[in-house]
Amino acid sequence: MSSVPVIPKILSVGDIMEMGAYWSIHARDEPAFERYLALLTSMSHLPPSPRTPILLGLRLLHLLLTNPPHYHTTLARISTTHQAVQFVVQLEQCLGEGTYQRLVVAREQVPVEEYKWFVDELLEKVRGELAVGLEKSFKELTIASAAALLLLNESQVPQLVEFAKKRGWDVQGDKILFPPHKVSIAEETSSKWMISNALNYATALEQIV
């Protein structure tokens, strides 16, 4: 008795575009990801697939990184009930509240692995802003204190040292010395608030653990 041949599923244009978007994330090809998203957005007449909410969340996360005003206008036009979208909304709330340590926690709670690339990019962006605050607020810090304020843990000290060198900080023993930086009172107040907020939240998390 002959077996019935398996007929392969014919991929739709939408399937191909969605697969391309996923591929571009794994390839860390941001321009390609943007092109695939633009194509998918232009094909709004296509029926949704199981991947649609995930890709919508990825699109929002990308906009949060690259174009916050467009992020808000896009968010206003869609449903926020899906977990993938709620995840991005919660990240944006973390940024607004200055509870940056929650970004580190959120990285381990992503809806799918593909989100980690953009969460890492978001962490790097925040880390850069915190670094500016450190430069304006302190003359020196221990490596341990600097790591905590830059959302890094003890195992990431080599990453911190490399980060410090790129910013022109002087690493001496267990301390980091910051270059002289003259700032206005308004800048100093803003920087100290941001750093204090991050430090207080990090301390609270340690006490919970």
C-alpha atoms as one frame of an Amber mdcrd trajectory, in Angstrom:
protein
   0.000   0.000   0.000   1.616   3.244  -1.107   1.980   6.079   1.369   0.306
   9.429   0.786   2.903  12.037  -0.166   3.249  14.991   2.199   2.488  18.227
   0.417   4.675  21.007   1.787   2.907  24.109   2.980   3.162  27.002   0.561
   4.440  30.044   2.390   2.545  33.270   1.941   4.230  36.617   1.373   3.416
  37.513   4.972   5.073  34.322   6.224   8.216  35.142   4.273   8.342  38.711
   5.581   7.853  37.542   9.174  10.558  34.902   8.810  12.836  37.568   7.341
  12.223  39.817  10.356  13.129  36.985  12.714  16.212  36.140  10.660  17.416
  39.756  10.727  17.214  39.788  14.527  19.329  36.646  14.817  21.754  38.146
  12.300  21.841  41.418  14.319  21.001  43.233  11.076  18.988  46.245  12.201
  18.555  47.836   8.739  17.158  44.531   7.417  14.816  44.294  10.398  13.537
  47.805   9.706  12.945  46.939   6.030  10.993  43.778   6.870   8.896  45.656
   9.421   8.162  48.396   6.898   7.019  45.783   4.386   4.846  44.045   6.963
   3.294  47.351   7.994   2.457  48.133   4.363   0.692  44.743   4.081  -1.816
  45.402   6.862  -4.524  43.750   4.750  -2.987  40.316   5.386  -4.625  38.140
   8.059  -2.744  38.024  11.403  -0.557  35.041  12.189   0.590  33.566  15.540
   3.778  35.624  15.103   1.954  38.948  14.654   1.753  40.005  18.363   5.408
  39.088  18.927   6.511  41.113  15.902   4.303  44.010  17.018   6.039  43.975
  20.382   9.432  43.901  18.639   8.379  46.843  16.511   7.365  48.823  19.608
  10.598  47.931  21.364  12.588  49.089  18.346  10.647  52.355  18.249  11.212
  52.870  21.982  14.927  52.717  21.226  15.051  54.754  18.051  11.977  56.991
  17.892  10.112  57.466  21.204   7.502  59.917  19.782   6.576  57.391  17.071
   6.463  54.699  19.756   3.759  56.594  21.621   1.680  57.329  18.519   1.912
  53.683  17.427   0.991  52.446  20.897  -2.102  54.654  20.921  -3.422  52.897
  17.805  -3.116  49.274  18.928  -4.392  46.917  21.599  -2.113  46.469  24.596
  -3.719  43.274  25.878  -1.158  40.837  24.484   1.713  39.856  26.784   4.337
  40.792  24.190   3.005  44.339  23.950   2.495  44.674  27.711   6.136  43.703
  28.197   7.288  46.691  26.131   4.846  49.034  27.893   6.317  47.944  31.239
   9.842  48.634  29.964   8.796  52.137  28.958   7.342  52.659  32.437  10.693
  51.618  33.940  12.403  54.296  31.864   9.868  56.924  32.867  10.138  56.069
  36.566  13.921  55.713  36.534  13.674  52.174  37.967  16.471  50.987  35.712
  17.310  47.825  37.649  13.941  46.457  36.554  15.301  46.443  32.997  17.928
  43.920  34.097  15.225  41.750  35.661  13.003  42.134  32.596  15.755  40.813
  30.331  15.309  37.397  31.926  11.537  37.565  31.488  11.279  38.333  27.775
   8.301  36.819  25.887  10.711  35.280  23.345  14.513  35.209  23.036  14.442
  37.632  20.096  13.510  40.445  22.501  16.867  40.203  24.311  18.763  41.955
  21.525  16.686  45.116  21.833  16.558  44.930  25.641  20.379  44.768  25.627
  20.453  47.797  23.326  18.096  49.603  25.699  20.329  48.745  28.650  23.360
  50.092  26.798  21.511  53.328  26.064  20.522  53.733  29.714  24.022  52.788
  30.809  25.408  55.577  28.637  23.054  58.102  30.234  23.957  56.888  33.709
  27.652  57.167  32.823  27.171  60.842  31.974  25.543  61.277  35.379  28.495
  59.601  37.106  30.942  61.878  35.326  29.000  64.944  36.442  28.331  63.822
  40.017  31.508  62.100  41.240  35.262  62.544  41.155  35.867  58.849  41.830
  34.048  55.626  42.715  35.024  52.121  43.645  34.638  49.626  40.836  31.962
  47.814  42.849  29.909  51.003  43.293  30.312  52.002  39.663  29.229  48.536
  38.531  26.072  48.676  40.654  25.184  52.136  39.362  25.756  51.037  35.757
  23.457  48.021  36.107  26.312  45.525  36.090  27.029  42.710  38.521  30.310
  41.430  39.984  30.860  38.951  37.153  30.730  41.836  34.656  33.690  43.795
  36.065  35.781  43.132  32.907  32.927  44.633  30.887  32.926  47.643  33.210
  36.688  48.137  32.800  36.315  48.042  29.019  33.392  50.475  29.247  35.477
  52.800  31.439  38.379  52.816  28.976  36.078  53.705  26.083  34.805  56.716
  28.037  38.297  57.833  29.000  37.951  57.000  32.694  41.079  56.212  34.681
  40.973  52.776  36.334  43.406  52.572  39.269  43.269  49.430  41.388  39.727
  49.078  42.712  38.776  52.656  41.852  37.603  54.592  38.827  38.651  58.239
  38.530  36.496  60.495  36.391  37.897  63.392  34.334  37.100  66.919  35.573
  33.721  68.084  34.353  32.152  71.497  34.938  28.366  71.470  35.030  25.537
  73.822  35.883  23.532  73.461  39.098  20.528  72.205  37.098  22.637  69.518
  35.383  24.188  68.437  38.661  20.794  68.176  40.378  19.348  66.148  37.498
  22.351  63.805  37.397  22.342  63.205  41.131  18.605  62.455  41.070  19.078
  59.868  38.330  22.022  58.209  40.073  20.322  58.293  43.477  17.187  56.745
  42.014  19.162  53.922  40.420  21.174  53.290  43.594  18.117  53.270  45.877
  16.333  50.779  43.634  19.397  48.542  43.406  19.662  48.539  47.214  15.964
  47.696  47.544  16.336  44.767  45.183  19.304  43.414  47.138  17.283  43.555
  50.355  14.392  41.678  48.708  16.744  38.939  47.476
